[in-house]
Amino acid sequence: MTDTIFALSSGPPPAAIAVVRISGPAARLALEKMIGRIPEPRRASLGKVRDPVSDAVLDEALVLWFPGPGSETGEDLAELHLHGGRAVIAAVLKALGGLEGFRLAEPGEFTRRAFEAGRLDLTAVEGLADLVAAETEAQRRQALGQLRGLLGDRAEAWRERLIEALALVEAGIDFSDEGDVPRDLVPRAIEIARVVEREIAEALAGAERGERLREGLWIAIAGPPNVGKSTLLNRLARREAAIVSPFAGTTRDVIEVHLDLKGYPVNLLDTAGFNEASVDPIEQEGMRRARDVMGRADLVLWMTDAQDVGTDSKAEGVGLNPKARRWIVVNKIDLLDPRPSVSPRPDRFLISAATGAGVEELVAAMVGFAGEAFGRSEPSLVTRERQQEKLAQVSAALREAIGRAGQGEELLEELLAEDLRHGLAGLGRLTGRLDVEEVLDVIFREFCVGK
Ligand code: GDP
């Protein structure tokens, strides 16, 4: 029999409330033993939570009961909204663990059961993972669209049309001996393939944008040592944008800060200074990592010190991503007297990271850059490499089918049917109707316990 799983589904204690979820065939038993009754479905009610062995009251909680198959996991599901203290949670989890057939859920296992029960397709599962991870407004919007079936529903519609096309072709095969097959079955099937292929191509056109939005843009601050890179990063992180999750990188040399720039996710990197003359192995390692990071960046802010002249040119040859845009940021203009008057250029900024002069203009330009990169248009349908790959397979199969039109091949119908089946298989893999085992572990690894 399937295990009944349980886990803390809310954030780390202490907190006001802790939600423990229980899903599986014995969820009802847990309520009978620990609450003493089965509440009315989908209605919150207050209950005493008791230890099933000693009968001691562990907490008072809001109790919710969602009988399957209409629940989130498709199974019988209960939720206990406990007081969010460590000891309360530990006592309740321990009591649940002592019940026959109960075990702690693995990461993503509730969602996995929802998928297996057909409550979510694979694209929705991916959307859910992204929604939980979303740090900015634009990411939230895209992930919610996916969870609600933006891509899954489209894939289902494409699938239905390809099944129709396949049925037309198969009718041609079945009745070919009888001499009175309608002549236009094959052209009709190919026309369907053509329309679906065009729609998939449109969806794929937005894929890069969709993936980028999941990841966030990478903006690197680079330049020689002591020009003020860290000072700028701190200023940007502290005053100009909401920091989402600041943490030092794995080395002391690359610092990464996630920013929410007017709803756009931006990962800002402060790289080690480029001291080309250095022989210090640690410094050299730092530079190597910095080059790596800069190889990934979409935009590099190359910083120079206003007091030095000619450092701009050092931006060459440090392994920039060839697709990255590069702006020159001349810092420490507060030290210049009189303030330099230079003709404004869109890729050159004069700032003082220390006083903040000019930083607002730089930030406005960064927001503009992000807006351009993510597009201000509709959320993208395709948001992951996996989805892109599967759709590209469908598209290739359909182009094969379309290419057969008018070629008068022998066994035309048979070959066409095969192409359409390939296309259908690709869609099946996209939504998880087919061959799911290969991807499931990868996808569910992203989830935390309790989700
Ligand atoms: P990094 O090595 O490029 O990260 O440079 P830091 O941010 O550590 O700055 C090096 C030194 O320059 C520090 O002493 C800063 O206080 C100073 N500094 C940074 N920005 C400015 C600025 O705009 N004006 C002035 N006067 N000093 C600055």
PDB file of C-alpha atoms in Angstrom, residues 284-451:
ATOM      1  CA  GLN A 284      45.065  34.924  -9.935  1.00  0.00           C
ATOM      2  CA  GLU A 285      42.388  32.397  -9.032  1.00  0.00           C
ATOM      3  CA  GLY A 286      40.095  35.301  -8.212  1.00  0.00           C
ATOM      4  CA  MET A 287      40.714  36.790 -11.611  1.00  0.00           C
ATOM      5  CA  ARG A 288      40.047  33.472 -13.290  1.00  0.00           C
ATOM      6  CA  ARG A 289      36.681  33.263 -11.552  1.00  0.00           C
ATOM      7  CA  ALA A 290      35.942  36.847 -12.389  1.00  0.00           C
ATOM      8  CA  ARG A 291      36.604  36.109 -16.053  1.00  0.00           C
ATOM      9  CA  ASP A 292      34.213  33.171 -15.836  1.00  0.00           C
ATOM     10  CA  VAL A 293      31.519  35.346 -14.378  1.00  0.00           C
ATOM     11  CA  MET A 294      32.090  38.023 -16.950  1.00  0.00           C
ATOM     12  CA  GLY A 295      31.838  35.401 -19.655  1.00  0.00           C
ATOM     13  CA  ARG A 296      28.243  34.881 -18.528  1.00  0.00           C
ATOM     14  CA  ALA A 297      27.261  38.487 -18.034  1.00  0.00           C
ATOM     15  CA  ASP A 298      24.687  40.183 -20.226  1.00  0.00           C
ATOM     16  CA  LEU A 299      26.045  43.579 -19.314  1.00  0.00           C
ATOM     17  CA  VAL A 300      29.413  44.564 -17.923  1.00  0.00           C
ATOM     18  CA  LEU A 301      29.856  47.786 -16.055  1.00  0.00           C
ATOM     19  CA  TRP A 302      33.526  48.469 -16.590  1.00  0.00           C
ATOM     20  CA  MET A 303      34.614  50.830 -13.867  1.00  0.00           C
ATOM     21  CA  THR A 304      37.495  53.225 -13.993  1.00  0.00           C
ATOM     22  CA  ASP A 305      38.829  55.865 -11.675  1.00  0.00           C
ATOM     23  CA  ALA A 306      38.251  59.392 -12.936  1.00  0.00           C
ATOM     24  CA  GLN A 307      41.728  60.297 -11.746  1.00  0.00           C
ATOM     25  CA  ASP A 308      43.349  57.718 -14.005  1.00  0.00           C
ATOM     26  CA  VAL A 309      43.354  58.217 -17.684  1.00  0.00           C
ATOM     27  CA  GLY A 310      43.367  55.506 -20.275  1.00  0.00           C
ATOM     28  CA  THR A 311      42.145  52.630 -18.098  1.00  0.00           C
ATOM     29  CA  ASP A 312      39.153  52.157 -20.398  1.00  0.00           C
ATOM     30  CA  SER A 313      41.215  50.186 -22.804  1.00  0.00           C
ATOM     31  CA  LYS A 314      41.971  47.533 -20.212  1.00  0.00           C
ATOM     32  CA  ALA A 315      38.437  46.269 -20.651  1.00  0.00           C
ATOM     33  CA  GLU A 316      39.666  44.477 -23.725  1.00  0.00           C
ATOM     34  CA  GLY A 317      41.100  41.054 -23.357  1.00  0.00           C
ATOM     35  CA  VAL A 318      39.531  40.077 -20.041  1.00  0.00           C
ATOM     36  CA  GLY A 319      37.312  37.395 -21.491  1.00  0.00           C
ATOM     37  CA  LEU A 320      34.106  39.311 -21.912  1.00  0.00           C
ATOM     38  CA  ASN A 321      31.054  37.516 -23.151  1.00  0.00           C
ATOM     39  CA  PRO A 322      31.087  38.586 -26.793  1.00  0.00           C
ATOM     40  CA  LYS A 323      27.343  39.143 -26.654  1.00  0.00           C
ATOM     41  CA  ALA A 324      27.581  41.251 -23.508  1.00  0.00           C
ATOM     42  CA  ARG A 325      27.073  44.946 -23.728  1.00  0.00           C
ATOM     43  CA  ARG A 326      29.722  47.021 -22.010  1.00  0.00           C
ATOM     44  CA  TRP A 327      29.256  50.364 -20.389  1.00  0.00           C
ATOM     45  CA  ILE A 328      32.076  52.469 -19.045  1.00  0.00           C
ATOM     46  CA  VAL A 329      31.445  53.781 -15.573  1.00  0.00           C
ATOM     47  CA  VAL A 330      33.853  56.494 -14.573  1.00  0.00           C
ATOM     48  CA  ASN A 331      33.855  56.681 -10.775  1.00  0.00           C
ATOM     49  CA  LYS A 332      35.064  59.127  -8.130  1.00  0.00           C
ATOM     50  CA  ILE A 333      34.090  62.242 -10.059  1.00  0.00           C
ATOM     51  CA  ASP A 334      33.766  63.934  -6.667  1.00  0.00           C
ATOM     52  CA  LEU A 335      37.557  64.040  -6.574  1.00  0.00           C
ATOM     53  CA  LEU A 336      37.812  66.001  -9.769  1.00  0.00           C
ATOM     54  CA  ASP A 337      37.755  69.743  -9.627  1.00  0.00           C
ATOM     55  CA  PRO A 338      36.279  71.155 -11.737  1.00  0.00           C
ATOM     56  CA  ARG A 339      33.820  68.391 -12.536  1.00  0.00           C
ATOM     57  CA  PRO A 340      34.611  67.129 -16.028  1.00  0.00           C
ATOM     58  CA  SER A 341      32.318  68.203 -18.776  1.00  0.00           C
ATOM     59  CA  VAL A 342      32.053  65.447 -21.319  1.00  0.00           C
ATOM     60  CA  SER A 343      29.557  64.970 -24.050  1.00  0.00           C
ATOM     61  CA  PRO A 344      26.938  62.478 -22.909  1.00  0.00           C
ATOM     62  CA  ARG A 345      27.106  59.002 -24.415  1.00  0.00           C
ATOM     63  CA  PRO A 346      24.597  56.216 -23.811  1.00  0.00           C
ATOM     64  CA  ASP A 347      27.302  53.753 -22.803  1.00  0.00           C
ATOM     65  CA  ARG A 348      29.312  56.010 -20.543  1.00  0.00           C
ATOM     66  CA  PHE A 349      28.428  57.178 -17.065  1.00  0.00           C
ATOM     67  CA  LEU A 350      30.148  59.593 -14.746  1.00  0.00           C
ATOM     68  CA  ILE A 351      29.399  58.773 -11.135  1.00  0.00           C
ATOM     69  CA  SER A 352      30.533  58.973  -7.612  1.00  0.00           C
ATOM     70  CA  ALA A 353      29.776  55.719  -5.859  1.00  0.00           C
ATOM     71  CA  ALA A 354      30.684  57.419  -2.593  1.00  0.00           C
ATOM     72  CA  THR A 355      28.341  60.432  -2.843  1.00  0.00           C
ATOM     73  CA  GLY A 356      25.752  58.889  -5.157  1.00  0.00           C
ATOM     74  CA  ALA A 357      26.129  61.526  -7.860  1.00  0.00           C
ATOM     75  CA  GLY A 358      25.110  60.145 -11.244  1.00  0.00           C
ATOM     76  CA  VAL A 359      24.025  56.790  -9.817  1.00  0.00           C
ATOM     77  CA  GLU A 360      20.351  57.459 -10.459  1.00  0.00           C
ATOM     78  CA  GLU A 361      21.009  57.858 -14.184  1.00  0.00           C
ATOM     79  CA  LEU A 362      22.994  54.637 -14.205  1.00  0.00           C
ATOM     80  CA  VAL A 363      20.155  52.767 -12.486  1.00  0.00           C
ATOM     81  CA  ALA A 364      17.597  54.192 -14.912  1.00  0.00           C
ATOM     82  CA  ALA A 365      19.725  52.939 -17.790  1.00  0.00           C
ATOM     83  CA  MET A 366      19.969  49.484 -16.151  1.00  0.00           C
ATOM     84  CA  VAL A 367      16.184  49.321 -15.808  1.00  0.00           C
ATOM     85  CA  GLY A 368      15.918  50.240 -19.488  1.00  0.00           C
ATOM     86  CA  PHE A 369      18.382  47.523 -20.376  1.00  0.00           C
ATOM     87  CA  ALA A 370      16.425  44.929 -18.384  1.00  0.00           C
ATOM     88  CA  GLY A 371      13.144  46.059 -19.935  1.00  0.00           C
ATOM     89  CA  GLU A 372      14.631  45.583 -23.374  1.00  0.00           C
ATOM     90  CA  ALA A 373      16.047  42.169 -22.515  1.00  0.00           C
ATOM     91  CA  PHE A 374      12.848  40.790 -21.021  1.00  0.00           C
ATOM     92  CA  GLY A 375      10.472  42.554 -23.344  1.00  0.00           C
ATOM     93  CA  ARG A 376       7.453  44.332 -22.016  1.00  0.00           C
ATOM     94  CA  SER A 377       5.165  41.963 -23.848  1.00  0.00           C
ATOM     95  CA  GLU A 378       3.146  38.939 -22.792  1.00  0.00           C
ATOM     96  CA  PRO A 379       4.732  36.380 -20.509  1.00  0.00           C
ATOM     97  CA  SER A 380       6.590  33.823 -22.514  1.00  0.00           C
ATOM     98  CA  LEU A 381       5.057  30.359 -23.003  1.00  0.00           C
ATOM     99  CA  VAL A 382       8.341  28.491 -22.964  1.00  0.00           C
ATOM    100  CA  THR A 383      10.506  29.062 -19.919  1.00  0.00           C
ATOM    101  CA  ARG A 384      12.874  26.120 -19.725  1.00  0.00           C
ATOM    102  CA  GLU A 385      15.457  24.375 -21.805  1.00  0.00           C
ATOM    103  CA  ARG A 386      13.597  21.088 -21.379  1.00  0.00           C
ATOM    104  CA  GLN A 387      10.421  22.542 -22.851  1.00  0.00           C
ATOM    105  CA  GLN A 388      12.350  24.141 -25.662  1.00  0.00           C
ATOM    106  CA  GLU A 389      14.010  20.865 -26.524  1.00  0.00           C
ATOM    107  CA  LYS A 390      10.752  18.916 -26.654  1.00  0.00           C
ATOM    108  CA  LEU A 391       9.021  21.550 -28.759  1.00  0.00           C
ATOM    109  CA  ALA A 392      11.948  21.652 -31.150  1.00  0.00           C
ATOM    110  CA  GLN A 393      11.496  17.891 -31.625  1.00  0.00           C
ATOM    111  CA  VAL A 394       7.812  18.350 -32.389  1.00  0.00           C
ATOM    112  CA  SER A 395       8.615  21.129 -34.777  1.00  0.00           C
ATOM    113  CA  ALA A 396      11.222  19.061 -36.625  1.00  0.00           C
ATOM    114  CA  ALA A 397       8.766  16.181 -37.028  1.00  0.00           C
ATOM    115  CA  LEU A 398       6.105  18.522 -38.384  1.00  0.00           C
ATOM    116  CA  ARG A 399       8.515  20.090 -40.840  1.00  0.00           C
ATOM    117  CA  GLU A 400       9.264  16.596 -42.131  1.00  0.00           C
ATOM    118  CA  ALA A 401       5.559  16.058 -42.617  1.00  0.00           C
ATOM    119  CA  ILE A 402       5.077  19.390 -44.357  1.00  0.00           C
ATOM    120  CA  GLY A 403       8.075  18.709 -46.593  1.00  0.00           C
ATOM    121  CA  ARG A 404       6.388  15.606 -47.971  1.00  0.00           C
ATOM    122  CA  ALA A 405       3.580  17.624 -49.519  1.00  0.00           C
ATOM    123  CA  GLY A 406       3.505  17.359 -53.268  1.00  0.00           C
ATOM    124  CA  GLN A 407       6.498  15.033 -53.463  1.00  0.00           C
ATOM    125  CA  GLY A 408       4.389  12.091 -54.549  1.00  0.00           C
ATOM    126  CA  GLU A 409       6.418   9.679 -52.415  1.00  0.00           C
ATOM    127  CA  GLU A 410       5.528   6.061 -52.271  1.00  0.00           C
ATOM    128  CA  LEU A 411       3.967   5.135 -48.961  1.00  0.00           C
ATOM    129  CA  LEU A 412       3.289   8.840 -48.442  1.00  0.00           C
ATOM    130  CA  GLU A 413       0.517   8.196 -45.952  1.00  0.00           C
ATOM    131  CA  GLU A 414       2.596   5.780 -43.908  1.00  0.00           C
ATOM    132  CA  LEU A 415       5.506   8.185 -43.681  1.00  0.00           C
ATOM    133  CA  LEU A 416       3.247  11.063 -42.823  1.00  0.00           C
ATOM    134  CA  ALA A 417       1.585   9.060 -40.094  1.00  0.00           C
ATOM    135  CA  GLU A 418       5.006   8.303 -38.659  1.00  0.00           C
ATOM    136  CA  ASP A 419       5.966  12.008 -38.654  1.00  0.00           C
ATOM    137  CA  LEU A 420       2.757  12.914 -36.898  1.00  0.00           C
ATOM    138  CA  ARG A 421       3.307  10.202 -34.303  1.00  0.00           C
ATOM    139  CA  HIS A 422       6.760  11.614 -33.647  1.00  0.00           C
ATOM    140  CA  GLY A 423       5.242  15.052 -33.181  1.00  0.00           C
ATOM    141  CA  LEU A 424       2.661  13.649 -30.789  1.00  0.00           C
ATOM    142  CA  ALA A 425       5.335  11.838 -28.815  1.00  0.00           C
ATOM    143  CA  GLY A 426       7.261  15.111 -28.404  1.00  0.00           C
ATOM    144  CA  LEU A 427       4.160  16.811 -27.037  1.00  0.00           C
ATOM    145  CA  GLY A 428       3.572  13.860 -24.741  1.00  0.00           C
ATOM    146  CA  ARG A 429       7.073  14.242 -23.351  1.00  0.00           C
ATOM    147  CA  LEU A 430       6.556  17.967 -22.898  1.00  0.00           C
ATOM    148  CA  THR A 431       3.524  17.533 -20.675  1.00  0.00           C
ATOM    149  CA  GLY A 432       4.695  14.328 -19.037  1.00  0.00           C
ATOM    150  CA  ARG A 433       2.203  11.934 -20.613  1.00  0.00           C
ATOM    151  CA  LEU A 434       5.157   9.989 -21.990  1.00  0.00           C
ATOM    152  CA  ASP A 435       8.568   8.959 -20.705  1.00  0.00           C
ATOM    153  CA  VAL A 436       8.327  10.867 -17.483  1.00  0.00           C
ATOM    154  CA  GLU A 437      10.767   8.855 -15.443  1.00  0.00           C
ATOM    155  CA  GLU A 438      13.810  10.418 -17.080  1.00  0.00           C
ATOM    156  CA  VAL A 439      12.848  13.918 -15.986  1.00  0.00           C
ATOM    157  CA  LEU A 440      10.931  13.481 -12.781  1.00  0.00           C
ATOM    158  CA  ASP A 441      13.879  13.232 -10.470  1.00  0.00           C
ATOM    159  CA  VAL A 442      15.484  16.278 -12.032  1.00  0.00           C
ATOM    160  CA  ILE A 443      12.377  18.362 -11.656  1.00  0.00           C
ATOM    161  CA  PHE A 444      11.389  17.323  -8.173  1.00  0.00           C
ATOM    162  CA  ARG A 445      14.878  17.807  -6.860  1.00  0.00           C
ATOM    163  CA  GLU A 446      14.174  21.553  -7.100  1.00  0.00           C
ATOM    164  CA  PHE A 447      11.453  21.359  -4.507  1.00  0.00           C
ATOM    165  CA  CYS A 448      11.909  21.533  -0.794  1.00  0.00           C
ATOM    166  CA  VAL A 449      10.453  19.087   1.674  1.00  0.00           C
ATOM    167  CA  GLY A 450       6.798  19.805   2.313  1.00  0.00           C
ATOM    168  CA  LYS A 451       6.003  21.002  -1.193  1.00  0.00           C
TER     169      LYS A 451
END
